[in-house]
Amino acid sequence: MIDRRPRLHQIDAFRAVLQVRSVTEAARLLRVSQPAVSKSLRQLEEILGCALFERVGGRLLPTPEAAALMPAMEAVLASLSALTAAGRA
């Protein structure tokens, strides 16, 4: 069976695009290529079964589905931060 859970790099790409509203700028922020961010978003959309962004006036705006996912995404990232802090303690 194929594991179809989102990967951290996909969540990072999603969060970065949410912040800067641009795949190119998100790639710079994450220090990866623009195609890598685009691929991560595509894969995440496939896993979740919904579009996360729509292009409006040259910017990417989150869809209602993306907005609904943001609290869960932030909770995952907070849990990872807590795990890292616990590991360092």
PDB file of N, CA and C in Angstrom:
ATOM      1  N   MET A   1       0.843  -1.192   0.000  1.00  0.00           N
ATOM      2  CA  MET A   1       0.000   0.000   0.000  1.00  0.00           C
ATOM      3  C   MET A   1       0.880   1.244   0.000  1.00  0.00           C
ATOM      4  N   ILE A   2       0.532   2.218  -0.815  1.00  0.00           N
ATOM      5  CA  ILE A   2       1.294   3.461  -0.922  1.00  0.00           C
ATOM      6  C   ILE A   2       0.850   4.417   0.175  1.00  0.00           C
ATOM      7  N   ASP A   3       1.836   4.988   0.870  1.00  0.00           N
ATOM      8  CA  ASP A   3       1.560   5.969   1.920  1.00  0.00           C
ATOM      9  C   ASP A   3       1.189   7.296   1.261  1.00  0.00           C
ATOM     10  N   ARG A   4       0.004   7.776   1.505  1.00  0.00           N
ATOM     11  CA  ARG A   4      -0.483   9.006   0.866  1.00  0.00           C
ATOM     12  C   ARG A   4      -0.632  10.146   1.859  1.00  0.00           C
ATOM     13  N   ARG A   5       0.239  10.192   2.852  1.00  0.00           N
ATOM     14  CA  ARG A   5       0.215  11.301   3.802  1.00  0.00           C
ATOM     15  C   ARG A   5       1.081  12.430   3.282  1.00  0.00           C
ATOM     16  N   PRO A   6       0.706  13.672   3.578  1.00  0.00           N
ATOM     17  CA  PRO A   6       1.547  14.805   3.177  1.00  0.00           C
ATOM     18  C   PRO A   6       2.928  14.702   3.810  1.00  0.00           C
ATOM     19  N   ARG A   7       3.912  15.114   3.073  1.00  0.00           N
ATOM     20  CA  ARG A   7       5.298  15.155   3.529  1.00  0.00           C
ATOM     21  C   ARG A   7       5.618  16.570   4.021  1.00  0.00           C
ATOM     22  N   LEU A   8       6.620  16.651   4.874  1.00  0.00           N
ATOM     23  CA  LEU A   8       6.982  17.938   5.452  1.00  0.00           C
ATOM     24  C   LEU A   8       7.352  18.962   4.386  1.00  0.00           C
ATOM     25  N   HIS A   9       8.081  18.557   3.364  1.00  0.00           N
ATOM     26  CA  HIS A   9       8.464  19.517   2.323  1.00  0.00           C
ATOM     27  C   HIS A   9       7.235  20.058   1.588  1.00  0.00           C
ATOM     28  N   GLN A  10       6.189  19.258   1.485  1.00  0.00           N
ATOM     29  CA  GLN A  10       4.954  19.725   0.849  1.00  0.00           C
ATOM     30  C   GLN A  10       4.245  20.746   1.737  1.00  0.00           C
ATOM     31  N   ILE A  11       4.230  20.468   3.026  1.00  0.00           N
ATOM     32  CA  ILE A  11       3.620  21.402   3.976  1.00  0.00           C
ATOM     33  C   ILE A  11       4.419  22.698   4.028  1.00  0.00           C
ATOM     34  N   ASP A  12       5.750  22.583   4.007  1.00  0.00           N
ATOM     35  CA  ASP A  12       6.597  23.781   3.989  1.00  0.00           C
ATOM     36  C   ASP A  12       6.332  24.624   2.740  1.00  0.00           C
ATOM     37  N   ALA A  13       6.193  23.967   1.593  1.00  0.00           N
ATOM     38  CA  ALA A  13       5.914  24.692   0.351  1.00  0.00           C
ATOM     39  C   ALA A  13       4.554  25.386   0.431  1.00  0.00           C
ATOM     40  N   PHE A  14       3.566  24.688   0.933  1.00  0.00           N
ATOM     41  CA  PHE A  14       2.222  25.251   1.099  1.00  0.00           C
ATOM     42  C   PHE A  14       2.274  26.492   1.985  1.00  0.00           C
ATOM     43  N   ARG A  15       2.935  26.372   3.108  1.00  0.00           N
ATOM     44  CA  ARG A  15       3.025  27.491   4.050  1.00  0.00           C
ATOM     45  C   ARG A  15       3.770  28.683   3.440  1.00  0.00           C
ATOM     46  N   ALA A  16       4.862  28.405   2.737  1.00  0.00           N
ATOM     47  CA  ALA A  16       5.643  29.471   2.125  1.00  0.00           C
ATOM     48  C   ALA A  16       4.831  30.216   1.070  1.00  0.00           C
ATOM     49  N   VAL A  17       4.112  29.473   0.237  1.00  0.00           N
ATOM     50  CA  VAL A  17       3.288  30.134  -0.791  1.00  0.00           C
ATOM     51  C   VAL A  17       2.160  30.926  -0.126  1.00  0.00           C
ATOM     52  N   LEU A  18       1.610  30.411   0.956  1.00  0.00           N
ATOM     53  CA  LEU A  18       0.600  31.172   1.697  1.00  0.00           C
ATOM     54  C   LEU A  18       1.170  32.505   2.172  1.00  0.00           C
ATOM     55  N   GLN A  19       2.417  32.490   2.615  1.00  0.00           N
ATOM     56  CA  GLN A  19       3.039  33.697   3.151  1.00  0.00           C
ATOM     57  C   GLN A  19       3.352  34.723   2.069  1.00  0.00           C
ATOM     58  N   VAL A  20       3.916  34.266   0.951  1.00  0.00           N
ATOM     59  CA  VAL A  20       4.417  35.213  -0.049  1.00  0.00           C
ATOM     60  C   VAL A  20       3.580  35.302  -1.321  1.00  0.00           C
ATOM     61  N   ARG A  21       2.618  34.394  -1.468  1.00  0.00           N
ATOM     62  CA  ARG A  21       1.677  34.395  -2.602  1.00  0.00           C
ATOM     63  C   ARG A  21       2.350  34.251  -3.966  1.00  0.00           C
ATOM     64  N   SER A  22       3.523  33.610  -3.971  1.00  0.00           N
ATOM     65  CA  SER A  22       4.259  33.418  -5.215  1.00  0.00           C
ATOM     66  C   SER A  22       5.100  32.151  -5.091  1.00  0.00           C
ATOM     67  N   VAL A  23       5.061  31.302  -6.120  1.00  0.00           N
ATOM     68  CA  VAL A  23       5.869  30.086  -6.104  1.00  0.00           C
ATOM     69  C   VAL A  23       7.351  30.446  -6.202  1.00  0.00           C
ATOM     70  N   THR A  24       7.677  31.420  -7.028  1.00  0.00           N
ATOM     71  CA  THR A  24       9.071  31.833  -7.194  1.00  0.00           C
ATOM     72  C   THR A  24       9.637  32.375  -5.887  1.00  0.00           C
ATOM     73  N   GLU A  25       8.880  33.237  -5.225  1.00  0.00           N
ATOM     74  CA  GLU A  25       9.340  33.797  -3.949  1.00  0.00           C
ATOM     75  C   GLU A  25       9.393  32.728  -2.864  1.00  0.00           C
ATOM     76  N   ALA A  26       8.447  31.804  -2.877  1.00  0.00           N
ATOM     77  CA  ALA A  26       8.468  30.703  -1.909  1.00  0.00           C
ATOM     78  C   ALA A  26       9.716  29.852  -2.105  1.00  0.00           C
ATOM     79  N   ALA A  27      10.078  29.605  -3.363  1.00  0.00           N
ATOM     80  CA  ALA A  27      11.283  28.823  -3.652  1.00  0.00           C
ATOM     81  C   ALA A  27      12.522  29.531  -3.103  1.00  0.00           C
ATOM     82  N   ARG A  28      12.593  30.841  -3.286  1.00  0.00           N
ATOM     83  CA  ARG A  28      13.731  31.600  -2.734  1.00  0.00           C
ATOM     84  C   ARG A  28      13.760  31.492  -1.211  1.00  0.00           C
ATOM     85  N   LEU A  29      12.597  31.641  -0.598  1.00  0.00           N
ATOM     86  CA  LEU A  29      12.493  31.557   0.856  1.00  0.00           C
ATOM     87  C   LEU A  29      12.952  30.190   1.373  1.00  0.00           C
ATOM     88  N   LEU A  30      12.567  29.135   0.664  1.00  0.00           N
ATOM     89  CA  LEU A  30      12.898  27.770   1.073  1.00  0.00           C
ATOM     90  C   LEU A  30      14.270  27.308   0.573  1.00  0.00           C
ATOM     91  N   ARG A  31      14.871  28.108  -0.293  1.00  0.00           N
ATOM     92  CA  ARG A  31      16.170  27.779  -0.894  1.00  0.00           C
ATOM     93  C   ARG A  31      16.120  26.484  -1.692  1.00  0.00           C
ATOM     94  N   VAL A  32      15.062  26.388  -2.492  1.00  0.00           N
ATOM     95  CA  VAL A  32      14.898  25.275  -3.420  1.00  0.00           C
ATOM     96  C   VAL A  32      14.505  25.861  -4.769  1.00  0.00           C
ATOM     97  N   SER A  33      14.398  25.017  -5.770  1.00  0.00           N
ATOM     98  CA  SER A  33      14.016  25.506  -7.093  1.00  0.00           C
ATOM     99  C   SER A  33      12.510  25.766  -7.172  1.00  0.00           C
ATOM    100  N   GLN A  34      12.140  26.629  -8.104  1.00  0.00           N
ATOM    101  CA  GLN A  34      10.719  26.912  -8.333  1.00  0.00           C
ATOM    102  C   GLN A  34       9.972  25.649  -8.763  1.00  0.00           C
ATOM    103  N   PRO A  35      10.560  24.816  -9.666  1.00  0.00           N
ATOM    104  CA  PRO A  35       9.865  23.571 -10.018  1.00  0.00           C
ATOM    105  C   PRO A  35       9.646  22.641  -8.819  1.00  0.00           C
ATOM    106  N   ALA A  36      10.572  22.663  -7.853  1.00  0.00           N
ATOM    107  CA  ALA A  36      10.408  21.812  -6.666  1.00  0.00           C
ATOM    108  C   ALA A  36       9.199  22.252  -5.847  1.00  0.00           C
ATOM    109  N   VAL A  37       9.002  23.561  -5.716  1.00  0.00           N
ATOM    110  CA  VAL A  37       7.838  24.066  -4.982  1.00  0.00           C
ATOM    111  C   VAL A  37       6.561  23.734  -5.746  1.00  0.00           C
ATOM    112  N   SER A  38       6.564  23.949  -7.044  1.00  0.00           N
ATOM    113  CA  SER A  38       5.386  23.631  -7.860  1.00  0.00           C
ATOM    114  C   SER A  38       5.028  22.152  -7.749  1.00  0.00           C
ATOM    115  N   LYS A  39       6.041  21.290  -7.798  1.00  0.00           N
ATOM    116  CA  LYS A  39       5.802  19.855  -7.690  1.00  0.00           C
ATOM    117  C   LYS A  39       5.246  19.491  -6.321  1.00  0.00           C
ATOM    118  N   SER A  40       5.799  20.084  -5.270  1.00  0.00           N
ATOM    119  CA  SER A  40       5.309  19.808  -3.914  1.00  0.00           C
ATOM    120  C   SER A  40       3.849  20.210  -3.777  1.00  0.00           C
ATOM    121  N   LEU A  41       3.489  21.368  -4.315  1.00  0.00           N
ATOM    122  CA  LEU A  41       2.092  21.817  -4.242  1.00  0.00           C
ATOM    123  C   LEU A  41       1.171  20.886  -5.026  1.00  0.00           C
ATOM    124  N   ARG A  42       1.611  20.493  -6.215  1.00  0.00           N
ATOM    125  CA  ARG A  42       0.816  19.568  -7.034  1.00  0.00           C
ATOM    126  C   ARG A  42       0.586  18.252  -6.303  1.00  0.00           C
ATOM    127  N   GLN A  43       1.654  17.724  -5.703  1.00  0.00           N
ATOM    128  CA  GLN A  43       1.545  16.459  -4.974  1.00  0.00           C
ATOM    129  C   GLN A  43       0.607  16.605  -3.775  1.00  0.00           C
ATOM    130  N   LEU A  44       0.726  17.711  -3.057  1.00  0.00           N
ATOM    131  CA  LEU A  44      -0.129  17.934  -1.899  1.00  0.00           C
ATOM    132  C   LEU A  44      -1.589  18.046  -2.332  1.00  0.00           C
ATOM    133  N   GLU A  45      -1.844  18.758  -3.415  1.00  0.00           N
ATOM    134  CA  GLU A  45      -3.212  18.868  -3.929  1.00  0.00           C
ATOM    135  C   GLU A  45      -3.755  17.488  -4.311  1.00  0.00           C
ATOM    136  N   GLU A  46      -2.906  16.670  -4.891  1.00  0.00           N
ATOM    137  CA  GLU A  46      -3.331  15.316  -5.270  1.00  0.00           C
ATOM    138  C   GLU A  46      -3.665  14.480  -4.031  1.00  0.00           C
ATOM    139  N   ILE A  47      -2.820  14.565  -3.023  1.00  0.00           N
ATOM    140  CA  ILE A  47      -3.053  13.817  -1.784  1.00  0.00           C
ATOM    141  C   ILE A  47      -4.343  14.275  -1.106  1.00  0.00           C
ATOM    142  N   LEU A  48      -4.543  15.590  -1.051  1.00  0.00           N
ATOM    143  CA  LEU A  48      -5.706  16.147  -0.351  1.00  0.00           C
ATOM    144  C   LEU A  48      -6.980  16.118  -1.189  1.00  0.00           C
ATOM    145  N   GLY A  49      -6.817  16.030  -2.494  1.00  0.00           N
ATOM    146  CA  GLY A  49      -7.977  15.973  -3.376  1.00  0.00           C
ATOM    147  C   GLY A  49      -8.669  17.301  -3.594  1.00  0.00           C
ATOM    148  N   CYS A  50      -7.905  18.391  -3.485  1.00  0.00           N
ATOM    149  CA  CYS A  50      -8.503  19.709  -3.723  1.00  0.00           C
ATOM    150  C   CYS A  50      -7.426  20.690  -4.170  1.00  0.00           C
ATOM    151  N   ALA A  51      -7.858  21.734  -4.865  1.00  0.00           N
ATOM    152  CA  ALA A  51      -6.951  22.813  -5.259  1.00  0.00           C
ATOM    153  C   ALA A  51      -6.658  23.675  -4.037  1.00  0.00           C
ATOM    154  N   LEU A  52      -5.424  24.125  -3.914  1.00  0.00           N
ATOM    155  CA  LEU A  52      -5.035  24.938  -2.767  1.00  0.00           C
ATOM    156  C   LEU A  52      -4.916  26.426  -3.097  1.00  0.00           C
ATOM    157  N   PHE A  53      -4.646  26.731  -4.365  1.00  0.00           N
ATOM    158  CA  PHE A  53      -4.471  28.125  -4.771  1.00  0.00           C
ATOM    159  C   PHE A  53      -5.147  28.380  -6.103  1.00  0.00           C
ATOM    160  N   GLU A  54      -5.503  29.638  -6.297  1.00  0.00           N
ATOM    161  CA  GLU A  54      -5.956  30.087  -7.607  1.00  0.00           C
ATOM    162  C   GLU A  54      -5.169  31.338  -7.952  1.00  0.00           C
ATOM    163  N   ARG A  55      -4.826  31.475  -9.226  1.00  0.00           N
ATOM    164  CA  ARG A  55      -4.035  32.613  -9.671  1.00  0.00           C
ATOM    165  C   ARG A  55      -4.974  33.789  -9.957  1.00  0.00           C
ATOM    166  N   VAL A  56      -4.697  34.922  -9.310  1.00  0.00           N
ATOM    167  CA  VAL A  56      -5.493  36.134  -9.504  1.00  0.00           C
ATOM    168  C   VAL A  56      -4.526  37.301  -9.636  1.00  0.00           C
ATOM    169  N   GLY A  57      -4.517  37.916 -10.804  1.00  0.00           N
ATOM    170  CA  GLY A  57      -3.669  39.079 -11.018  1.00  0.00           C
ATOM    171  C   GLY A  57      -2.194  38.811 -10.783  1.00  0.00           C
ATOM    172  N   GLY A  58      -1.729  37.639 -11.190  1.00  0.00           N
ATOM    173  CA  GLY A  58      -0.328  37.308 -11.045  1.00  0.00           C
ATOM    174  C   GLY A  58       0.075  36.831  -9.655  1.00  0.00           C
ATOM    175  N   ARG A  59      -0.847  36.746  -8.744  1.00  0.00           N
ATOM    176  CA  ARG A  59      -0.565  36.263  -7.382  1.00  0.00           C
ATOM    177  C   ARG A  59      -1.378  34.997  -7.140  1.00  0.00           C
ATOM    178  N   LEU A  60      -0.921  34.210  -6.204  1.00  0.00           N
ATOM    179  CA  LEU A  60      -1.649  33.008  -5.827  1.00  0.00           C
ATOM    180  C   LEU A  60      -2.445  33.290  -4.566  1.00  0.00           C
ATOM    181  N   LEU A  61      -3.727  33.058  -4.652  1.00  0.00           N
ATOM    182  CA  LEU A  61      -4.608  33.252  -3.500  1.00  0.00           C
ATOM    183  C   LEU A  61      -5.104  31.897  -3.022  1.00  0.00           C
ATOM    184  N   PRO A  62      -5.160  31.705  -1.710  1.00  0.00           N
ATOM    185  CA  PRO A  62      -5.633  30.410  -1.204  1.00  0.00           C
ATOM    186  C   PRO A  62      -7.105  30.194  -1.519  1.00  0.00           C
ATOM    187  N   THR A  63      -7.432  28.978  -1.859  1.00  0.00           N
ATOM    188  CA  THR A  63      -8.825  28.601  -2.062  1.00  0.00           C
ATOM    189  C   THR A  63      -9.496  28.486  -0.692  1.00  0.00           C
ATOM    190  N   PRO A  64     -10.811  28.417  -0.651  1.00  0.00           N
ATOM    191  CA  PRO A  64     -11.488  28.183   0.631  1.00  0.00           C
ATOM    192  C   PRO A  64     -11.008  26.892   1.304  1.00  0.00           C
ATOM    193  N   GLU A  65     -10.696  25.879   0.500  1.00  0.00           N
ATOM    194  CA  GLU A  65     -10.196  24.620   1.054  1.00  0.00           C
ATOM    195  C   GLU A  65      -8.841  24.830   1.739  1.00  0.00           C
ATOM    196  N   ALA A  66      -7.968  25.619   1.116  1.00  0.00           N
ATOM    197  CA  ALA A  66      -6.666  25.915   1.713  1.00  0.00           C
ATOM    198  C   ALA A  66      -6.839  26.671   3.026  1.00  0.00           C
ATOM    199  N   ALA A  67      -7.743  27.632   3.031  1.00  0.00           N
ATOM    200  CA  ALA A  67      -7.995  28.398   4.256  1.00  0.00           C
ATOM    201  C   ALA A  67      -8.486  27.477   5.373  1.00  0.00           C
ATOM    202  N   ALA A  68      -9.307  26.509   5.022  1.00  0.00           N
ATOM    203  CA  ALA A  68      -9.822  25.575   6.024  1.00  0.00           C
ATOM    204  C   ALA A  68      -8.722  24.651   6.555  1.00  0.00           C
ATOM    205  N   LEU A  69      -7.700  24.379   5.742  1.00  0.00           N
ATOM    206  CA  LEU A  69      -6.603  23.507   6.146  1.00  0.00           C
ATOM    207  C   LEU A  69      -5.537  24.212   6.978  1.00  0.00           C
ATOM    208  N   MET A  70      -5.507  25.533   6.951  1.00  0.00           N
ATOM    209  CA  MET A  70      -4.437  26.272   7.617  1.00  0.00           C
ATOM    210  C   MET A  70      -4.321  25.972   9.113  1.00  0.00           C
ATOM    211  N   PRO A  71      -5.398  25.903   9.878  1.00  0.00           N
ATOM    212  CA  PRO A  71      -5.234  25.584  11.300  1.00  0.00           C
ATOM    213  C   PRO A  71      -4.607  24.203  11.530  1.00  0.00           C
ATOM    214  N   ALA A  72      -4.988  23.215  10.742  1.00  0.00           N
ATOM    215  CA  ALA A  72      -4.406  21.881  10.883  1.00  0.00           C
ATOM    216  C   ALA A  72      -2.925  21.901  10.513  1.00  0.00           C
ATOM    217  N   MET A  73      -2.587  22.653   9.464  1.00  0.00           N
ATOM    218  CA  MET A  73      -1.198  22.764   9.052  1.00  0.00           C
ATOM    219  C   MET A  73      -0.355  23.413  10.148  1.00  0.00           C
ATOM    220  N   GLU A  74      -0.856  24.472  10.737  1.00  0.00           N
ATOM    221  CA  GLU A  74      -0.128  25.141  11.813  1.00  0.00           C
ATOM    222  C   GLU A  74       0.032  24.218  13.023  1.00  0.00           C
ATOM    223  N   ALA A  75      -0.973  23.401  13.300  1.00  0.00           N
ATOM    224  CA  ALA A  75      -0.886  22.453  14.413  1.00  0.00           C
ATOM    225  C   ALA A  75       0.204  21.410  14.157  1.00  0.00           C
ATOM    226  N   VAL A  76       0.298  20.927  12.920  1.00  0.00           N
ATOM    227  CA  VAL A  76       1.341  19.968  12.569  1.00  0.00           C
ATOM    228  C   VAL A  76       2.712  20.602  12.764  1.00  0.00           C
ATOM    229  N   LEU A  77       2.888  21.816  12.272  1.00  0.00           N
ATOM    230  CA  LEU A  77       4.186  22.480  12.393  1.00  0.00           C
ATOM    231  C   LEU A  77       4.520  22.797  13.847  1.00  0.00           C
ATOM    232  N   ALA A  78       3.530  23.144  14.650  1.00  0.00           N
ATOM    233  CA  ALA A  78       3.764  23.379  16.078  1.00  0.00           C
ATOM    234  C   ALA A  78       4.183  22.080  16.768  1.00  0.00           C
ATOM    235  N   SER A  79       3.566  20.973  16.396  1.00  0.00           N
ATOM    236  CA  SER A  79       3.939  19.679  16.965  1.00  0.00           C
ATOM    237  C   SER A  79       5.371  19.308  16.606  1.00  0.00           C
ATOM    238  N   LEU A  80       5.767  19.590  15.375  1.00  0.00           N
ATOM    239  CA  LEU A  80       7.138  19.314  14.964  1.00  0.00           C
ATOM    240  C   LEU A  80       8.130  20.182  15.717  1.00  0.00           C
ATOM    241  N   SER A  81       7.767  21.427  15.969  1.00  0.00           N
ATOM    242  CA  SER A  81       8.632  22.313  16.755  1.00  0.00           C
ATOM    243  C   SER A  81       8.762  21.801  18.183  1.00  0.00           C
ATOM    244  N   ALA A  82       7.671  21.328  18.757  1.00  0.00           N
ATOM    245  CA  ALA A  82       7.706  20.780  20.110  1.00  0.00           C
ATOM    246  C   ALA A  82       8.560  19.516  20.145  1.00  0.00           C
ATOM    247  N   LEU A  83       8.472  18.682  19.132  1.00  0.00           N
ATOM    248  CA  LEU A  83       9.275  17.479  19.052  1.00  0.00           C
ATOM    249  C   LEU A  83      10.755  17.833  18.997  1.00  0.00           C
ATOM    250  N   THR A  84      11.086  18.812  18.185  1.00  0.00           N
ATOM    251  CA  THR A  84      12.480  19.249  18.061  1.00  0.00           C
ATOM    252  C   THR A  84      12.986  19.793  19.392  1.00  0.00           C
ATOM    253  N   ALA A  85      12.181  20.604  20.049  1.00  0.00           N
ATOM    254  CA  ALA A  85      12.578  21.182  21.344  1.00  0.00           C
ATOM    255  C   ALA A  85      12.771  20.082  22.390  1.00  0.00           C
ATOM    256  N   ALA A  86      11.887  19.105  22.401  1.00  0.00           N
ATOM    257  CA  ALA A  86      12.003  17.998  23.356  1.00  0.00           C
ATOM    258  C   ALA A  86      13.256  17.169  23.093  1.00  0.00           C
ATOM    259  N   GLY A  87      13.562  16.982  21.840  1.00  0.00           N
ATOM    260  CA  GLY A  87      14.744  16.227  21.485  1.00  0.00           C
ATOM    261  C   GLY A  87      16.038  16.914  21.881  1.00  0.00           C
ATOM    262  N   ARG A  88      16.013  18.239  21.849  1.00  0.00           N
ATOM    263  CA  ARG A  88      17.200  19.020  22.224  1.00  0.00           C
ATOM    264  C   ARG A  88      17.343  19.174  23.725  1.00  0.00           C
ATOM    265  N   ALA A  89      16.262  18.955  24.445  1.00  0.00           N
ATOM    266  CA  ALA A  89      16.285  19.166  25.908  1.00  0.00           C
ATOM    267  C   ALA A  89      16.992  18.039  26.644  1.00  0.00           C
TER     268      ALA A  89
END
